[in-house]
Amino acid sequence: MLSPRKVKYRKQHKGRMKGTAYRGSDLNFGDFALKATECGRMSAAHIEAARITINRKIKRGGQMWIRVFPDKPITKKPAETRMGKGKGVPEYWVAVVKPGRILYELSGVPEELAIEALKLAGYKLPFATKVISRSTTI
Amino acid sequence: MLKIDVSATVRTVFGKGAARRLRMDEQTPAVLYAGGADALSLQVGAVALHRSLFDIHGRNAVVSLNIDGDTKGTRHVLVKEIQKNPVTDQLIHVDFIEIPLDKPREFNVPIQYLGKARGVDKGGLLQVFRSSVKLRGCPLDIPDALEVDITELDQGQDGLTCNDLDIPNNVELIEKRETVCVAVA
């Protein structure tokens, strides 16, 4: 699963997800894309699950681009631990996703297959998404 | 090059609130920059503008802008920047830049590779290194796209270079001639 090779600080604050994703909101590489319409956190496991779904649907051929990277560590306290005694240990990595963010791009695949594959990938994610194509955007 | 007509009106209201009211009235705020002269604030019908921008679809296009309330008549412009809502794709603002049609200018022109390379049939991998090239010329002389036939391209050959592109006479290529555009590995 995706994770940073090295980080400066092991733990981060929770943060807030405000506004929309002005960066990374355009189709840049492929012809079809999965776009987030809500904000949320996409863990490395989500990214991998959706990637496998797309690959299983398109079988072979085509090219895929993953446009998000999980660079935020999420900590968790062990079970049955009393509150306090400091912040928990990093458990997994997430990508913070804002509405409008492109998540995956596809090219070299027939239109119906690409749309179906991206739609199935969208079901794996914890926020609402939509499929867009180059022919329907300005 | 593609030519498109768009109608606009001179905008007399400015600021965030006025711009939002315009968008609610299905008008899109726009601005026209005209090298050296003062910029002109415009408003364009959102539906018609959306349709025109969809026709252009990222290609090079000269837009003939008919401005209501302007003394200069029809202006020839390029679409410089489109701002849109990342979720709904609603147009927020458009920048136009006025260009003289008789002065050469640089344009990025896409390359279209036609056919299936012979080397690919033999199991080779088509490697596309350049999907567009920079050309310099008068706007109306610039082609929409440069078409190249790659059916004769075989595995292990040097590949097609910028020199093999069919470039019109009055247009200049601003790339190294020996740059490889496509090859079969």
PDB file of C-alpha atoms in Angstrom:
ATOM      1  CA  MET A   1       0.000   0.000   0.000  1.00  0.00           C
ATOM      2  CA  LEU A   2       1.084   3.591  -0.605  1.00  0.00           C
ATOM      3  CA  SER A   3       2.880   5.460   2.186  1.00  0.00           C
ATOM      4  CA  PRO A   4       5.577   8.132   2.403  1.00  0.00           C
ATOM      5  CA  ARG A   5       9.142   6.814   2.468  1.00  0.00           C
ATOM      6  CA  LYS A   6      10.282   9.332   5.061  1.00  0.00           C
ATOM      7  CA  VAL A   7       8.506  12.104   7.002  1.00  0.00           C
ATOM      8  CA  LYS A   8       9.805  15.025   9.023  1.00  0.00           C
ATOM      9  CA  TYR A   9       7.245  14.608  11.837  1.00  0.00           C
ATOM     10  CA  ARG A  10       5.588  11.285  12.719  1.00  0.00           C
ATOM     11  CA  LYS A  11       2.280  12.668  14.024  1.00  0.00           C
ATOM     12  CA  GLN A  12      -0.013  15.391  12.667  1.00  0.00           C
ATOM     13  CA  HIS A  13      -2.982  17.361  13.929  1.00  0.00           C
ATOM     14  CA  LYS A  14      -6.435  16.299  12.771  1.00  0.00           C
ATOM     15  CA  GLY A  15      -7.025  19.376  10.589  1.00  0.00           C
ATOM     16  CA  ARG A  16     -10.255  20.588   8.941  1.00  0.00           C
ATOM     17  CA  MET A  17     -11.496  20.027   5.400  1.00  0.00           C
ATOM     18  CA  LYS A  18     -12.759  23.392   4.167  1.00  0.00           C
ATOM     19  CA  GLY A  19     -13.536  24.567   0.657  1.00  0.00           C
ATOM     20  CA  THR A  20     -13.084  22.838  -2.662  1.00  0.00           C
ATOM     21  CA  ALA A  21     -10.090  21.351  -4.440  1.00  0.00           C
ATOM     22  CA  TYR A  22      -8.943  23.951  -6.925  1.00  0.00           C
ATOM     23  CA  ARG A  23      -5.690  22.092  -7.508  1.00  0.00           C
ATOM     24  CA  GLY A  24      -5.914  18.608  -8.957  1.00  0.00           C
ATOM     25  CA  SER A  25      -9.465  19.177 -10.161  1.00  0.00           C
ATOM     26  CA  ASP A  26      -8.867  18.924 -13.936  1.00  0.00           C
ATOM     27  CA  LEU A  27      -8.467  15.955 -16.241  1.00  0.00           C
ATOM     28  CA  ASN A  28      -4.772  16.129 -17.105  1.00  0.00           C
ATOM     29  CA  PHE A  29      -3.578  12.738 -18.320  1.00  0.00           C
ATOM     30  CA  GLY A  30      -6.377  10.372 -19.312  1.00  0.00           C
ATOM     31  CA  ASP A  31      -9.763  10.543 -21.021  1.00  0.00           C
ATOM     32  CA  PHE A  32     -11.961   9.436 -18.099  1.00  0.00           C
ATOM     33  CA  ALA A  33     -11.712  10.195 -14.395  1.00  0.00           C
ATOM     34  CA  LEU A  34     -13.280   9.620 -11.018  1.00  0.00           C
ATOM     35  CA  LYS A  35     -13.974  12.906  -9.229  1.00  0.00           C
ATOM     36  CA  ALA A  36     -14.878  13.408  -5.560  1.00  0.00           C
ATOM     37  CA  THR A  37     -18.033  15.457  -4.970  1.00  0.00           C
ATOM     38  CA  GLU A  38     -17.718  15.418  -1.174  1.00  0.00           C
ATOM     39  CA  CYS A  39     -14.801  15.812   1.176  1.00  0.00           C
ATOM     40  CA  GLY A  40     -13.307  12.940   3.141  1.00  0.00           C
ATOM     41  CA  ARG A  41     -10.249  10.921   3.983  1.00  0.00           C
ATOM     42  CA  MET A  42      -9.071   8.283   1.550  1.00  0.00           C
ATOM     43  CA  SER A  43      -6.826   5.759   3.287  1.00  0.00           C
ATOM     44  CA  ALA A  44      -4.064   3.840   1.542  1.00  0.00           C
ATOM     45  CA  ALA A  45      -6.339   0.775   1.779  1.00  0.00           C
ATOM     46  CA  HIS A  46      -9.159   2.645  -0.007  1.00  0.00           C
ATOM     47  CA  ILE A  47      -6.773   3.732  -2.758  1.00  0.00           C
ATOM     48  CA  GLU A  48      -5.555   0.168  -3.216  1.00  0.00           C
ATOM     49  CA  ALA A  49      -9.063  -1.355  -3.132  1.00  0.00           C
ATOM     50  CA  ALA A  50     -10.333   1.045  -5.789  1.00  0.00           C
ATOM     51  CA  ARG A  51      -7.207   0.495  -7.908  1.00  0.00           C
ATOM     52  CA  ILE A  52      -7.690  -3.284  -7.828  1.00  0.00           C
ATOM     53  CA  THR A  53     -11.380  -2.868  -8.739  1.00  0.00           C
ATOM     54  CA  ILE A  54     -10.483  -0.790 -11.800  1.00  0.00           C
ATOM     55  CA  ASN A  55      -7.757  -3.218 -12.892  1.00  0.00           C
ATOM     56  CA  ARG A  56     -10.031  -6.256 -12.507  1.00  0.00           C
ATOM     57  CA  LYS A  57     -12.733  -4.594 -14.590  1.00  0.00           C
ATOM     58  CA  ILE A  58     -10.544  -3.376 -17.451  1.00  0.00           C
ATOM     59  CA  LYS A  59      -8.518  -6.646 -17.359  1.00  0.00           C
ATOM     60  CA  ARG A  60      -5.675  -5.574 -19.656  1.00  0.00           C
ATOM     61  CA  GLY A  61      -4.695  -2.607 -21.783  1.00  0.00           C
ATOM     62  CA  GLY A  62      -5.208   1.043 -21.041  1.00  0.00           C
ATOM     63  CA  GLN A  63      -3.343   3.211 -18.595  1.00  0.00           C
ATOM     64  CA  MET A  64      -4.311   4.404 -15.131  1.00  0.00           C
ATOM     65  CA  TRP A  65      -3.132   7.380 -13.097  1.00  0.00           C
ATOM     66  CA  ILE A  66      -3.669   7.670  -9.331  1.00  0.00           C
ATOM     67  CA  ARG A  67      -3.971  11.386  -8.557  1.00  0.00           C
ATOM     68  CA  VAL A  68      -3.968  11.206  -4.742  1.00  0.00           C
ATOM     69  CA  PHE A  69      -1.249  10.154  -2.311  1.00  0.00           C
ATOM     70  CA  PRO A  70      -1.784   9.267   1.365  1.00  0.00           C
ATOM     71  CA  ASP A  71       0.639  11.610   3.129  1.00  0.00           C
ATOM     72  CA  LYS A  72      -1.211  12.254   6.411  1.00  0.00           C
ATOM     73  CA  PRO A  73      -0.558   9.877   9.331  1.00  0.00           C
ATOM     74  CA  ILE A  74      -3.566   8.927  11.472  1.00  0.00           C
ATOM     75  CA  THR A  75      -2.864   7.801  15.040  1.00  0.00           C
ATOM     76  CA  LYS A  76      -4.879   5.430  17.188  1.00  0.00           C
ATOM     77  CA  LYS A  77      -4.744   4.510  20.861  1.00  0.00           C
ATOM     78  CA  PRO A  78      -4.639   0.783  21.709  1.00  0.00           C
ATOM     79  CA  ALA A  79      -7.886  -0.907  22.867  1.00  0.00           C
ATOM     80  CA  GLU A  80      -8.795  -0.732  26.567  1.00  0.00           C
ATOM     81  CA  THR A  81      -6.424   2.156  27.232  1.00  0.00           C
ATOM     82  CA  ARG A  82      -7.317   5.006  29.614  1.00  0.00           C
ATOM     83  CA  MET A  83      -7.445   8.505  28.162  1.00  0.00           C
ATOM     84  CA  GLY A  84      -4.339  10.651  28.448  1.00  0.00           C
ATOM     85  CA  LYS A  85      -0.723   9.527  28.478  1.00  0.00           C
ATOM     86  CA  GLY A  86      -0.062  11.213  25.150  1.00  0.00           C
ATOM     87  CA  LYS A  87      -1.090  10.793  21.545  1.00  0.00           C
ATOM     88  CA  GLY A  88      -1.418   7.292  20.104  1.00  0.00           C
ATOM     89  CA  VAL A  89       0.917   5.684  17.602  1.00  0.00           C
ATOM     90  CA  PRO A  90       0.562   6.198  13.819  1.00  0.00           C
ATOM     91  CA  GLU A  91      -1.788   3.487  12.542  1.00  0.00           C
ATOM     92  CA  TYR A  92      -2.405   4.227   8.851  1.00  0.00           C
ATOM     93  CA  TRP A  93      -2.013   6.884   6.161  1.00  0.00           C
ATOM     94  CA  VAL A  94      -4.731   8.917   4.457  1.00  0.00           C
ATOM     95  CA  ALA A  95      -5.080  11.400   1.619  1.00  0.00           C
ATOM     96  CA  VAL A  96      -7.270  14.393   2.464  1.00  0.00           C
ATOM     97  CA  VAL A  97      -9.788  14.749  -0.369  1.00  0.00           C
ATOM     98  CA  LYS A  98     -11.805  17.892  -1.013  1.00  0.00           C
ATOM     99  CA  PRO A  99     -14.823  18.183  -3.365  1.00  0.00           C
ATOM    100  CA  GLY A 100     -13.708  18.404  -6.991  1.00  0.00           C
ATOM    101  CA  ARG A 101     -10.516  16.392  -6.556  1.00  0.00           C
ATOM    102  CA  ILE A 102      -9.648  13.976  -9.371  1.00  0.00           C
ATOM    103  CA  LEU A 103      -8.839  10.577  -7.837  1.00  0.00           C
ATOM    104  CA  TYR A 104      -8.135   8.250 -10.778  1.00  0.00           C
ATOM    105  CA  GLU A 105      -7.695   8.821 -14.499  1.00  0.00           C
ATOM    106  CA  LEU A 106      -8.003   6.235 -17.252  1.00  0.00           C
ATOM    107  CA  SER A 107      -7.137   6.163 -20.946  1.00  0.00           C
ATOM    108  CA  GLY A 108      -6.889   3.619 -23.736  1.00  0.00           C
ATOM    109  CA  VAL A 109     -10.077   1.816 -22.669  1.00  0.00           C
ATOM    110  CA  PRO A 110     -13.518   1.780 -24.402  1.00  0.00           C
ATOM    111  CA  GLU A 111     -15.860   4.396 -22.951  1.00  0.00           C
ATOM    112  CA  GLU A 112     -18.483   2.019 -21.471  1.00  0.00           C
ATOM    113  CA  LEU A 113     -15.809  -0.115 -19.822  1.00  0.00           C
ATOM    114  CA  ALA A 114     -13.973   2.895 -18.375  1.00  0.00           C
ATOM    115  CA  ILE A 115     -17.171   4.401 -16.955  1.00  0.00           C
ATOM    116  CA  GLU A 116     -18.223   1.055 -15.439  1.00  0.00           C
ATOM    117  CA  ALA A 117     -14.760   0.460 -13.915  1.00  0.00           C
ATOM    118  CA  LEU A 118     -14.614   3.939 -12.345  1.00  0.00           C
ATOM    119  CA  LYS A 119     -18.190   3.624 -11.063  1.00  0.00           C
ATOM    120  CA  LEU A 120     -17.319   0.338  -9.335  1.00  0.00           C
ATOM    121  CA  ALA A 121     -14.196   1.961  -7.851  1.00  0.00           C
ATOM    122  CA  GLY A 122     -16.378   4.792  -6.508  1.00  0.00           C
ATOM    123  CA  TYR A 123     -18.394   2.276  -4.450  1.00  0.00           C
ATOM    124  CA  LYS A 124     -15.214   1.417  -2.513  1.00  0.00           C
ATOM    125  CA  LEU A 125     -14.743   4.982  -1.271  1.00  0.00           C
ATOM    126  CA  PRO A 126     -16.135   6.663   1.845  1.00  0.00           C
ATOM    127  CA  PHE A 127     -17.491   9.728   0.025  1.00  0.00           C
ATOM    128  CA  ALA A 128     -19.633  10.491  -3.040  1.00  0.00           C
ATOM    129  CA  THR A 129     -17.929  10.518  -6.433  1.00  0.00           C
ATOM    130  CA  LYS A 130     -18.833  10.999 -10.069  1.00  0.00           C
ATOM    131  CA  VAL A 131     -17.322   9.817 -13.339  1.00  0.00           C
ATOM    132  CA  ILE A 132     -16.289  12.496 -15.822  1.00  0.00           C
ATOM    133  CA  SER A 133     -14.894  12.230 -19.335  1.00  0.00           C
ATOM    134  CA  ARG A 134     -12.872  14.524 -21.547  1.00  0.00           C
ATOM    135  CA  SER A 135     -15.678  14.681 -24.105  1.00  0.00           C
ATOM    136  CA  THR A 136     -18.145  16.106 -21.589  1.00  0.00           C
ATOM    137  CA  THR A 137     -15.916  18.752 -19.962  1.00  0.00           C
ATOM    138  CA  ILE A 138     -14.861  22.147 -21.366  1.00  0.00           C
TER     139      ILE A 138
ATOM    140  CA  MET B   1      -7.695  27.334 -37.029  1.00  0.00           C
ATOM    141  CA  LEU B   2     -11.166  27.131 -35.589  1.00  0.00           C
ATOM    142  CA  LYS B   3     -13.244  30.364 -35.687  1.00  0.00           C
ATOM    143  CA  ILE B   4     -16.106  31.014 -33.302  1.00  0.00           C
ATOM    144  CA  ASP B   5     -18.454  33.964 -32.737  1.00  0.00           C
ATOM    145  CA  VAL B   6     -19.353  35.083 -29.215  1.00  0.00           C
ATOM    146  CA  SER B   7     -21.533  38.021 -28.163  1.00  0.00           C
ATOM    147  CA  ALA B   8     -20.729  40.011 -25.026  1.00  0.00           C
ATOM    148  CA  THR B   9     -21.785  43.194 -23.249  1.00  0.00           C
ATOM    149  CA  VAL B  10     -19.642  45.769 -21.482  1.00  0.00           C
ATOM    150  CA  ARG B  11     -19.866  45.148 -17.718  1.00  0.00           C
ATOM    151  CA  THR B  12     -20.507  48.135 -15.491  1.00  0.00           C
ATOM    152  CA  VAL B  13     -20.760  46.350 -12.145  1.00  0.00           C
ATOM    153  CA  PHE B  14     -17.746  45.076 -10.258  1.00  0.00           C
ATOM    154  CA  GLY B  15     -16.947  43.133  -7.116  1.00  0.00           C
ATOM    155  CA  LYS B  16     -17.876  39.862  -5.466  1.00  0.00           C
ATOM    156  CA  GLY B  17     -21.539  40.593  -4.767  1.00  0.00           C
ATOM    157  CA  ALA B  18     -22.262  42.001  -8.220  1.00  0.00           C
ATOM    158  CA  ALA B  19     -20.444  39.089  -9.876  1.00  0.00           C
ATOM    159  CA  ARG B  20     -22.520  36.601  -7.892  1.00  0.00           C
ATOM    160  CA  ARG B  21     -25.745  38.364  -8.905  1.00  0.00           C
ATOM    161  CA  LEU B  22     -24.604  38.221 -12.543  1.00  0.00           C
ATOM    162  CA  ARG B  23     -23.988  34.471 -12.296  1.00  0.00           C
ATOM    163  CA  MET B  24     -27.458  33.995 -10.795  1.00  0.00           C
ATOM    164  CA  ASP B  25     -28.853  35.831 -13.868  1.00  0.00           C
ATOM    165  CA  GLU B  26     -27.046  33.308 -16.124  1.00  0.00           C
ATOM    166  CA  GLN B  27     -24.322  35.798 -17.084  1.00  0.00           C
ATOM    167  CA  THR B  28     -20.606  35.060 -16.758  1.00  0.00           C
ATOM    168  CA  PRO B  29     -18.173  37.853 -15.837  1.00  0.00           C
ATOM    169  CA  ALA B  30     -15.253  38.111 -18.245  1.00  0.00           C
ATOM    170  CA  VAL B  31     -12.361  40.415 -19.030  1.00  0.00           C
ATOM    171  CA  LEU B  32     -10.700  41.341 -22.291  1.00  0.00           C
ATOM    172  CA  TYR B  33      -6.997  42.161 -22.238  1.00  0.00           C
ATOM    173  CA  ALA B  34      -5.683  44.048 -25.259  1.00  0.00           C
ATOM    174  CA  GLY B  35      -1.875  44.295 -25.145  1.00  0.00           C
ATOM    175  CA  GLY B  36      -1.039  47.816 -23.934  1.00  0.00           C
ATOM    176  CA  ALA B  37      -4.581  49.192 -23.892  1.00  0.00           C
ATOM    177  CA  ASP B  38      -6.805  49.149 -20.809  1.00  0.00           C
ATOM    178  CA  ALA B  39      -8.571  45.896 -19.969  1.00  0.00           C
ATOM    179  CA  LEU B  40     -12.300  45.843 -20.724  1.00  0.00           C
ATOM    180  CA  SER B  41     -14.732  44.207 -18.285  1.00  0.00           C
ATOM    181  CA  LEU B  42     -17.402  42.131 -19.987  1.00  0.00           C
ATOM    182  CA  GLN B  43     -20.378  39.938 -19.238  1.00  0.00           C
ATOM    183  CA  VAL B  44     -21.320  37.026 -21.491  1.00  0.00           C
ATOM    184  CA  GLY B  45     -24.436  34.838 -21.567  1.00  0.00           C
ATOM    185  CA  ALA B  46     -23.451  31.736 -19.570  1.00  0.00           C
ATOM    186  CA  VAL B  47     -25.297  29.147 -21.677  1.00  0.00           C
ATOM    187  CA  ALA B  48     -24.023  30.445 -25.035  1.00  0.00           C
ATOM    188  CA  LEU B  49     -20.480  30.861 -23.671  1.00  0.00           C
ATOM    189  CA  HIS B  50     -20.505  27.345 -22.228  1.00  0.00           C
ATOM    190  CA  ARG B  51     -21.614  25.993 -25.616  1.00  0.00           C
ATOM    191  CA  SER B  52     -18.893  27.962 -27.439  1.00  0.00           C
ATOM    192  CA  LEU B  53     -16.168  26.845 -25.031  1.00  0.00           C
ATOM    193  CA  PHE B  54     -17.394  23.273 -25.417  1.00  0.00           C
ATOM    194  CA  ASP B  55     -17.015  23.635 -29.220  1.00  0.00           C
ATOM    195  CA  ILE B  56     -13.460  24.919 -28.744  1.00  0.00           C
ATOM    196  CA  HIS B  57     -12.760  22.054 -26.331  1.00  0.00           C
ATOM    197  CA  GLY B  58      -9.151  22.946 -25.540  1.00  0.00           C
ATOM    198  CA  ARG B  59      -8.156  23.523 -29.180  1.00  0.00           C
ATOM    199  CA  ASN B  60      -6.625  26.672 -30.620  1.00  0.00           C
ATOM    200  CA  ALA B  61      -9.469  28.931 -31.724  1.00  0.00           C
ATOM    201  CA  VAL B  62      -9.919  32.543 -32.744  1.00  0.00           C
ATOM    202  CA  VAL B  63     -13.034  33.978 -31.115  1.00  0.00           C
ATOM    203  CA  SER B  64     -14.749  36.886 -32.870  1.00  0.00           C
ATOM    204  CA  LEU B  65     -16.071  38.890 -29.958  1.00  0.00           C
ATOM    205  CA  ASN B  66     -19.041  41.154 -30.743  1.00  0.00           C
ATOM    206  CA  ILE B  67     -19.197  43.579 -27.838  1.00  0.00           C
ATOM    207  CA  ASP B  68     -22.393  45.479 -27.184  1.00  0.00           C
ATOM    208  CA  GLY B  69     -21.528  48.989 -25.966  1.00  0.00           C
ATOM    209  CA  ASP B  70     -18.013  49.056 -27.436  1.00  0.00           C
ATOM    210  CA  THR B  71     -16.978  51.428 -30.222  1.00  0.00           C
ATOM    211  CA  LYS B  72     -14.278  49.226 -31.709  1.00  0.00           C
ATOM    212  CA  GLY B  73     -16.626  46.676 -33.300  1.00  0.00           C
ATOM    213  CA  THR B  74     -15.720  42.995 -33.588  1.00  0.00           C
ATOM    214  CA  ARG B  75     -12.495  41.996 -31.859  1.00  0.00           C
ATOM    215  CA  HIS B  76     -10.468  38.856 -32.526  1.00  0.00           C
ATOM    216  CA  VAL B  77      -9.473  37.204 -29.273  1.00  0.00           C
ATOM    217  CA  LEU B  78      -8.095  33.995 -27.783  1.00  0.00           C
ATOM    218  CA  VAL B  79      -9.463  32.346 -24.655  1.00  0.00           C
ATOM    219  CA  LYS B  80      -6.642  32.829 -22.144  1.00  0.00           C
ATOM    220  CA  GLU B  81      -8.076  31.338 -18.979  1.00  0.00           C
ATOM    221  CA  ILE B  82     -11.300  29.674 -17.865  1.00  0.00           C
ATOM    222  CA  GLN B  83     -12.206  29.620 -14.176  1.00  0.00           C
ATOM    223  CA  LYS B  84     -14.894  27.116 -13.255  1.00  0.00           C
ATOM    224  CA  ASN B  85     -16.341  25.508 -10.160  1.00  0.00           C
ATOM    225  CA  PRO B  86     -14.370  22.278  -9.651  1.00  0.00           C
ATOM    226  CA  VAL B  87     -17.454  20.306  -8.582  1.00  0.00           C
ATOM    227  CA  THR B  88     -20.309  21.657 -10.703  1.00  0.00           C
ATOM    228  CA  ASP B  89     -18.248  22.920 -13.688  1.00  0.00           C
ATOM    229  CA  GLN B  90     -20.215  26.198 -13.589  1.00  0.00           C
ATOM    230  CA  LEU B  91     -18.287  29.011 -15.275  1.00  0.00           C
ATOM    231  CA  ILE B  92     -16.948  31.564 -12.791  1.00  0.00           C
ATOM    232  CA  HIS B  93     -14.874  33.867 -15.016  1.00  0.00           C
ATOM    233  CA  VAL B  94     -13.247  33.904 -18.438  1.00  0.00           C
ATOM    234  CA  ASP B  95     -10.183  35.836 -19.616  1.00  0.00           C
ATOM    235  CA  PHE B  96      -9.908  36.831 -23.286  1.00  0.00           C
ATOM    236  CA  ILE B  97      -6.814  38.281 -24.934  1.00  0.00           C
ATOM    237  CA  GLU B  98      -7.050  40.359 -28.106  1.00  0.00           C
ATOM    238  CA  ILE B  99      -4.694  39.382 -30.939  1.00  0.00           C
ATOM    239  CA  PRO B 100      -3.928  40.934 -34.312  1.00  0.00           C
ATOM    240  CA  LEU B 101      -4.670  38.370 -37.048  1.00  0.00           C
ATOM    241  CA  ASP B 102      -1.749  39.523 -39.215  1.00  0.00           C
ATOM    242  CA  LYS B 103       1.003  39.135 -36.596  1.00  0.00           C
ATOM    243  CA  PRO B 104       2.766  35.775 -36.033  1.00  0.00           C
ATOM    244  CA  ARG B 105       2.307  34.166 -32.647  1.00  0.00           C
ATOM    245  CA  GLU B 106       3.303  30.890 -30.979  1.00  0.00           C
ATOM    246  CA  PHE B 107       0.727  28.107 -30.638  1.00  0.00           C
ATOM    247  CA  ASN B 108       0.823  24.577 -29.264  1.00  0.00           C
ATOM    248  CA  VAL B 109      -0.580  22.304 -31.963  1.00  0.00           C
ATOM    249  CA  PRO B 110      -1.524  18.672 -31.201  1.00  0.00           C
ATOM    250  CA  ILE B 111      -0.118  15.791 -33.271  1.00  0.00           C
ATOM    251  CA  GLN B 112      -2.552  13.071 -34.368  1.00  0.00           C
ATOM    252  CA  TYR B 113      -0.986   9.704 -35.092  1.00  0.00           C
ATOM    253  CA  LEU B 114      -2.990   7.835 -37.734  1.00  0.00           C
ATOM    254  CA  GLY B 115      -3.063   4.074 -38.252  1.00  0.00           C
ATOM    255  CA  LYS B 116      -1.444   1.167 -36.422  1.00  0.00           C
ATOM    256  CA  ALA B 117       2.324   0.883 -36.633  1.00  0.00           C
ATOM    257  CA  ARG B 118       3.734  -2.252 -38.282  1.00  0.00           C
ATOM    258  CA  GLY B 119       6.088  -2.748 -35.348  1.00  0.00           C
ATOM    259  CA  VAL B 120       3.164  -2.887 -32.916  1.00  0.00           C
ATOM    260  CA  ASP B 121       1.664  -5.814 -34.879  1.00  0.00           C
ATOM    261  CA  LYS B 122       4.987  -7.626 -34.408  1.00  0.00           C
ATOM    262  CA  GLY B 123       4.729  -7.177 -30.642  1.00  0.00           C
ATOM    263  CA  GLY B 124       6.514  -3.866 -30.233  1.00  0.00           C
ATOM    264  CA  LEU B 125       5.467  -1.048 -27.915  1.00  0.00           C
ATOM    265  CA  LEU B 126       4.426   2.299 -29.369  1.00  0.00           C
ATOM    266  CA  GLN B 127       6.238   5.083 -27.526  1.00  0.00           C
ATOM    267  CA  VAL B 128       4.711   8.550 -27.995  1.00  0.00           C
ATOM    268  CA  PHE B 129       7.239  11.173 -26.915  1.00  0.00           C
ATOM    269  CA  ARG B 130       5.488  14.278 -28.237  1.00  0.00           C
ATOM    270  CA  SER B 131       1.737  14.796 -28.384  1.00  0.00           C
ATOM    271  CA  SER B 132       2.028  18.443 -29.473  1.00  0.00           C
ATOM    272  CA  VAL B 133       4.557  20.819 -31.034  1.00  0.00           C
ATOM    273  CA  LYS B 134       5.075  24.561 -30.889  1.00  0.00           C
ATOM    274  CA  LEU B 135       4.403  26.417 -34.137  1.00  0.00           C
ATOM    275  CA  ARG B 136       4.791  30.098 -34.940  1.00  0.00           C
ATOM    276  CA  GLY B 137       2.639  31.811 -37.514  1.00  0.00           C
ATOM    277  CA  CYS B 138      -0.361  34.025 -38.156  1.00  0.00           C
ATOM    278  CA  PRO B 139      -3.339  32.664 -36.165  1.00  0.00           C
ATOM    279  CA  LEU B 140      -5.466  31.734 -39.178  1.00  0.00           C
ATOM    280  CA  ASP B 141      -2.550  29.852 -40.840  1.00  0.00           C
ATOM    281  CA  ILE B 142      -2.037  27.549 -37.850  1.00  0.00           C
ATOM    282  CA  PRO B 143      -3.560  24.091 -38.492  1.00  0.00           C
ATOM    283  CA  ASP B 144      -5.999  22.486 -36.021  1.00  0.00           C
ATOM    284  CA  ALA B 145      -3.758  19.425 -35.735  1.00  0.00           C
ATOM    285  CA  LEU B 146      -0.801  17.842 -37.499  1.00  0.00           C
ATOM    286  CA  GLU B 147      -1.679  14.408 -38.868  1.00  0.00           C
ATOM    287  CA  VAL B 148       1.060  11.791 -39.221  1.00  0.00           C
ATOM    288  CA  ASP B 149       0.697   8.332 -40.738  1.00  0.00           C
ATOM    289  CA  ILE B 150       2.581   5.812 -38.595  1.00  0.00           C
ATOM    290  CA  THR B 151       1.589   2.586 -40.373  1.00  0.00           C
ATOM    291  CA  GLU B 152       5.094   2.174 -41.878  1.00  0.00           C
ATOM    292  CA  LEU B 153       6.831   2.550 -38.507  1.00  0.00           C
ATOM    293  CA  ASP B 154       8.701  -0.640 -37.662  1.00  0.00           C
ATOM    294  CA  GLN B 155      10.368  -2.020 -34.561  1.00  0.00           C
ATOM    295  CA  GLY B 156      13.957  -0.875 -34.062  1.00  0.00           C
ATOM    296  CA  GLN B 157      13.696   2.068 -36.475  1.00  0.00           C
ATOM    297  CA  ASP B 158      14.776   5.557 -35.421  1.00  0.00           C
ATOM    298  CA  GLY B 159      11.168   6.737 -35.205  1.00  0.00           C
ATOM    299  CA  LEU B 160       9.455   9.783 -36.653  1.00  0.00           C
ATOM    300  CA  THR B 161      11.015  13.142 -35.875  1.00  0.00           C
ATOM    301  CA  CYS B 162       9.660  16.700 -36.026  1.00  0.00           C
ATOM    302  CA  ASN B 163      11.236  16.839 -39.490  1.00  0.00           C
ATOM    303  CA  ASP B 164       8.713  14.249 -40.725  1.00  0.00           C
ATOM    304  CA  LEU B 165       5.722  16.423 -39.736  1.00  0.00           C
ATOM    305  CA  ASP B 166       3.744  18.008 -42.553  1.00  0.00           C
ATOM    306  CA  ILE B 167       3.999  21.691 -41.593  1.00  0.00           C
ATOM    307  CA  PRO B 168       2.332  24.388 -43.763  1.00  0.00           C
ATOM    308  CA  ASN B 169       4.652  26.731 -45.710  1.00  0.00           C
ATOM    309  CA  ASN B 170       3.904  29.982 -43.901  1.00  0.00           C
ATOM    310  CA  VAL B 171       4.255  28.411 -40.456  1.00  0.00           C
ATOM    311  CA  GLU B 172       7.529  27.936 -38.584  1.00  0.00           C
ATOM    312  CA  LEU B 173       8.356  25.012 -36.301  1.00  0.00           C
ATOM    313  CA  ILE B 174       9.846  26.106 -32.951  1.00  0.00           C
ATOM    314  CA  GLU B 175      11.347  22.771 -31.985  1.00  0.00           C
ATOM    315  CA  LYS B 176      14.562  20.963 -32.748  1.00  0.00           C
ATOM    316  CA  ARG B 177      14.038  19.217 -36.088  1.00  0.00           C
ATOM    317  CA  GLU B 178      15.698  16.019 -34.839  1.00  0.00           C
ATOM    318  CA  THR B 179      13.372  15.616 -31.806  1.00  0.00           C
ATOM    319  CA  VAL B 180      11.760  12.152 -31.949  1.00  0.00           C
ATOM    320  CA  CYS B 181       7.957  12.326 -31.747  1.00  0.00           C
ATOM    321  CA  VAL B 182       7.040   8.641 -31.894  1.00  0.00           C
ATOM    322  CA  ALA B 183       8.919   5.337 -32.070  1.00  0.00           C
ATOM    323  CA  VAL B 184       8.311   1.613 -31.677  1.00  0.00           C
ATOM    324  CA  ALA B 185      10.477  -0.148 -29.098  1.00  0.00           C
TER     325      ALA B 185
END
